[in-house]
Coordinates of C-alpha atoms in Angstrom, one line a residue:
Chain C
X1 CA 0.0 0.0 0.0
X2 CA 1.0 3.4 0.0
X3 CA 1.4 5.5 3.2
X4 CA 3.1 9.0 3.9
X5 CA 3.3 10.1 7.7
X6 CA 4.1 13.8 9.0
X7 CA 2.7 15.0 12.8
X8 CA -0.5 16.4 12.7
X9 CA 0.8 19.6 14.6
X10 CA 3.8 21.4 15.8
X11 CA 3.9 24.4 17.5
X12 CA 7.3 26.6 17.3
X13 CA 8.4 30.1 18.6
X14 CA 8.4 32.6 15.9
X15 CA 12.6 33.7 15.0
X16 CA 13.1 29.9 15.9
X17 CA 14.1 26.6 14.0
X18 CA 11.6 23.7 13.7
X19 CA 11.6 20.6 11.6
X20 CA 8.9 18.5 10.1
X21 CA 9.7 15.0 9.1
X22 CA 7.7 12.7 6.5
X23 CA 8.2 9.0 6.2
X24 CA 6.5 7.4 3.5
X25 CA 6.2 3.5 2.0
X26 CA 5.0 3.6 -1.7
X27 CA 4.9 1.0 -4.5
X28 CA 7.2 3.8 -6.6
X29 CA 9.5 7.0 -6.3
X30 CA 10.7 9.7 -8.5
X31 CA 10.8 12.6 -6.0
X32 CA 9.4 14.3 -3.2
X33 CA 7.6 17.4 -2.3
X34 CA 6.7 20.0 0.3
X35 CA 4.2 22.5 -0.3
X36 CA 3.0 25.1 1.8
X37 CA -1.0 25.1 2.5
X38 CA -2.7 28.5 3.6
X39 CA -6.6 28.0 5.4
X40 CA -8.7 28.2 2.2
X41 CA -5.5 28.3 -0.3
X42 CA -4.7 26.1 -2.8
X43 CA -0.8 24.7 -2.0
X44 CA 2.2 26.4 -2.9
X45 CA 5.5 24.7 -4.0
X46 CA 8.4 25.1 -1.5
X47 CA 11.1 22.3 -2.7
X48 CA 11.5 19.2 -4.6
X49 CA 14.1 16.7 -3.5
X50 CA 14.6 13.2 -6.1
X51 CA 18.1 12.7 -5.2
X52 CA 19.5 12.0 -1.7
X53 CA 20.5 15.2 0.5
X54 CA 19.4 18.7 1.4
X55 CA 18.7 21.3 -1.0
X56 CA 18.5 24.3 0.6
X57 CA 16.4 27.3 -1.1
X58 CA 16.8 30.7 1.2
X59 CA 14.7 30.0 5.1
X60 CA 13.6 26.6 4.1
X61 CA 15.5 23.9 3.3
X62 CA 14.5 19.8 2.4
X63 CA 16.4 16.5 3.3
X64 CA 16.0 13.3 1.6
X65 CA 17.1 9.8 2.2
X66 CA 15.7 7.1 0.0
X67 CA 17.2 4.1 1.7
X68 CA 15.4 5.1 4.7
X69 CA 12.1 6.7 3.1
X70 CA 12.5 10.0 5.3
X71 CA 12.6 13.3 4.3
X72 CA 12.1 16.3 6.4
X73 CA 11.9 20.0 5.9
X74 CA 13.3 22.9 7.7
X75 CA 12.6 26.2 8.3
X76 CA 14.8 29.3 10.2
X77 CA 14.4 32.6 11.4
X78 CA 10.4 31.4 12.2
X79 CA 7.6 34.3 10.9
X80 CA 4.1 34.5 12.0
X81 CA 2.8 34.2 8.4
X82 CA 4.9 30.6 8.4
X83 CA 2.0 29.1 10.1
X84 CA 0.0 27.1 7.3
X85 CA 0.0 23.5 6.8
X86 CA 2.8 21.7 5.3
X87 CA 2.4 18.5 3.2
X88 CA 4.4 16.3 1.9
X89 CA 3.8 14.5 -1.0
X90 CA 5.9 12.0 -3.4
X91 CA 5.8 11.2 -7.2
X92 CA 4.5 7.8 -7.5
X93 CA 4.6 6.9 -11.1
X94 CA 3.3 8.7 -14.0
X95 CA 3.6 12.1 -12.4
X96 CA 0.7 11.6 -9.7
X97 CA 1.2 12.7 -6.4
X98 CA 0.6 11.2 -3.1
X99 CA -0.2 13.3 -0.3
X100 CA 0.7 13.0 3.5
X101 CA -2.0 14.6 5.9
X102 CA 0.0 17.6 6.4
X103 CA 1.5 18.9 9.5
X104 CA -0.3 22.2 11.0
X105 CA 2.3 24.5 12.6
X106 CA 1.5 27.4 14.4
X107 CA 4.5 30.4 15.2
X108 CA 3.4 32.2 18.4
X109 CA 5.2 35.4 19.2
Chain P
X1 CA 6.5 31.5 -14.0
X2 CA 3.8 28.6 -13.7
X3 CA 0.9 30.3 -12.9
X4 CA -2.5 28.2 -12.7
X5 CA -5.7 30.1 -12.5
X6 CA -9.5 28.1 -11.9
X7 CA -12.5 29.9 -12.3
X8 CA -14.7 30.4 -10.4
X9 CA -13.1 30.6 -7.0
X10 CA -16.4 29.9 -5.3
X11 CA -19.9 28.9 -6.3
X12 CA -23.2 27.8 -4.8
X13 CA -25.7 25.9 -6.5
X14 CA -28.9 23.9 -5.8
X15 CA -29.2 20.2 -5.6
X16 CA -29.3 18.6 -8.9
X17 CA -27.4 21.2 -11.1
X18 CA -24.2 21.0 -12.7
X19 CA -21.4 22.6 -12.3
X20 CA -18.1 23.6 -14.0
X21 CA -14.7 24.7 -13.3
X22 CA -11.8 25.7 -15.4
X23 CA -8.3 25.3 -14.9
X24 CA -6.2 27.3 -16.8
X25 CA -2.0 27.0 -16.8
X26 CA -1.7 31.2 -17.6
X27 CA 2.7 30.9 -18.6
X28 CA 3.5 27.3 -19.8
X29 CA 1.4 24.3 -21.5
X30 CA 0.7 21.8 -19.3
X31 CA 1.3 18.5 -20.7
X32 CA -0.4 16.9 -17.6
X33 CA -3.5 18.4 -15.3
X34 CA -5.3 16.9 -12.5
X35 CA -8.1 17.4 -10.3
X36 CA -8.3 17.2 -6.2
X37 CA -10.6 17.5 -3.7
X38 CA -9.7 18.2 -0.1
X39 CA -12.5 18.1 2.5
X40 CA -11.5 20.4 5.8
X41 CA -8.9 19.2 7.7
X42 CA -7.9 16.9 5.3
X43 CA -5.6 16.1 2.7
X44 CA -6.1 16.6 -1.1
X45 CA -7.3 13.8 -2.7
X46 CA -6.9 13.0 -6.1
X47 CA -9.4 12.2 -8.5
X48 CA -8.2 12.6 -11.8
X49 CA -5.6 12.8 -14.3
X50 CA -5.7 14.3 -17.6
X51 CA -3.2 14.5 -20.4
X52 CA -4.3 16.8 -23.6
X53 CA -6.4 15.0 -25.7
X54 CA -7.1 11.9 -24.2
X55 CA -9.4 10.2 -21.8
X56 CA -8.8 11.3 -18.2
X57 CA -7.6 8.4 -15.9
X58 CA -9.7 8.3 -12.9
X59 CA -9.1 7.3 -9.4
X60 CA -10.9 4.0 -7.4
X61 CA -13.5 5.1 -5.6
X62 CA -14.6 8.5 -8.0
X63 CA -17.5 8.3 -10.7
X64 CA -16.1 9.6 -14.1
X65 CA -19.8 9.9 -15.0
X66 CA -20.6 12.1 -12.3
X67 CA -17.0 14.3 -12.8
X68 CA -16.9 14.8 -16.3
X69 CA -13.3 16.4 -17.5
X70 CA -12.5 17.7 -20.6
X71 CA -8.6 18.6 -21.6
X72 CA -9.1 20.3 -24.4
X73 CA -6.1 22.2 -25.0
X74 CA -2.3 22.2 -23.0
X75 CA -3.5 25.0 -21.2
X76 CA -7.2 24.2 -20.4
X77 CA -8.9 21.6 -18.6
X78 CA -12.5 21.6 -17.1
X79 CA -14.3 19.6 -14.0
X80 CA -18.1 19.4 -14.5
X81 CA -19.8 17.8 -11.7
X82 CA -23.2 16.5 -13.0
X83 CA -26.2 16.2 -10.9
X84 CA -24.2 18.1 -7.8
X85 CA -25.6 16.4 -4.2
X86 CA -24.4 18.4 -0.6
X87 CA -22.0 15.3 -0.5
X88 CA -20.1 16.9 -3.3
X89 CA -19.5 20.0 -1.4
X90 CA -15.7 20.6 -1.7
X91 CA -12.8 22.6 -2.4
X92 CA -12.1 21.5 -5.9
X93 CA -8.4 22.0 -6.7
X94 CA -6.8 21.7 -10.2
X95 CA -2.9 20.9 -10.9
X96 CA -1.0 21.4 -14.1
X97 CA 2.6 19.7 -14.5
X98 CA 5.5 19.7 -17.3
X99 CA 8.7 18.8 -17.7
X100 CA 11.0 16.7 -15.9
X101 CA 10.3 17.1 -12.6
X102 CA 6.9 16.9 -12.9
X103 CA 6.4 19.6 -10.4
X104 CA 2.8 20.7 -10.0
X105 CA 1.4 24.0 -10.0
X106 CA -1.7 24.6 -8.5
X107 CA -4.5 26.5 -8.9
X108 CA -6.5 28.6 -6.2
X109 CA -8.8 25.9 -5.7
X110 CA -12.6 26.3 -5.9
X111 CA -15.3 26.1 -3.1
X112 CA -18.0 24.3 -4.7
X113 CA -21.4 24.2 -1.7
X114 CA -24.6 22.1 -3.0
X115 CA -27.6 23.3 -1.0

């Protein structure tokens, strides 16, 4: 089957540092990716990782290992308007995207 | 760059009716467009794929006579729910992908509410 995991919520400090990890078991992979999801917004692409590593792409950066299914993203120097929902998805085959639940973080001052 | 637009952004309509959505890739031609629905608090869902002039490939589970889609050109495709229920109310969210990373671009979604 497929499956993606990600918490369901994190809370952080706004100017702070906070990770979100995914895991995910699917039948195919040719990349993963974070988007960022407003209330009421459609997503918005943050990174795209296919090989292992980070790739790093001004506050947020994405780490991928493929042996051990398990990427995470991070994000520095925390804003208010950072708080959305952040899902991670992969490329299964064909293009399609599977989605994780995403992971509600909320900055607080 | 890779701007998708869907219109409308919200609509109401009564039980029974049908309804239609555009998506729209604004800068590039989308060799590849899908559909989503996401259901508060929850994840997007897919439901379709379309590539340009072909069938759309739909997903277990969705009726592709009740969600009719049309990709007519690489920088148009269209959801038409038929026969819209209150079960179908959604946000309806389109995607529209090329090249090699197949990243998708999505549009602003659309709040379809069946009274």
């Amino acid at each position: 089957g497929q499956n993606i995991d990600q918490p369901t919520e994190m809370t952080a400090t706004e100017g702070a540092i906070v990770q979100i990890n995914c895991t995910y078991q699917t039948s195919g992979f040719n990349g993963l990716f974070w988007y960022q999801q407003h209330a009421g917004e459609a997503p918005t692409f943050l990174s795209y990782n296919v090989l292992d590593g980070l790739e790093e792409k001004g506050r947020f950066s994405s780490f991928l290992s493929r042996s051990k299914g398990y990427s995470y993203l991070l994000l520095k120097e925390l804003q208010m308007k950072d708080s959305a929902s952040y899902l991670c998805a992969v490329n299964n085959q064909g293009g399609k995207l599977i989605f994780g639940q995403g992971t509600e973080l909320s900055v607080k001052p | 760059g890779a701007v998708v637009s869907q219109h409308p952004s919200w609509v109401i309509c009564k039980s029974g009716t049908s309804v239609k959505i555009e998506c729209r890739s604004l800068d590039f031609q989308a060799t590849t467009m899908f559909w989503y629905r996401q259901f508060p608090k929850q994840s997007l869902m897919l439901m379709a794929t379309s590539n340009e002039g072909s069938k759309a490939t739909y997903e277990q589970g969705v009726e592709k006579d009740k969600f009719l889609i049309n990709h007519a050109s690489l920088t148009l495709s269209t959801l038409t729910v038929t026969s819209a229920h209150p079960e179908d109310s959604s946000f309806y969210i389109c995607s529209a992908s090329s090249g090699a990373t197949d990243t998708q671009y999505f549009g602003p979604g659309t709040r379809l509410t069946v009274l």
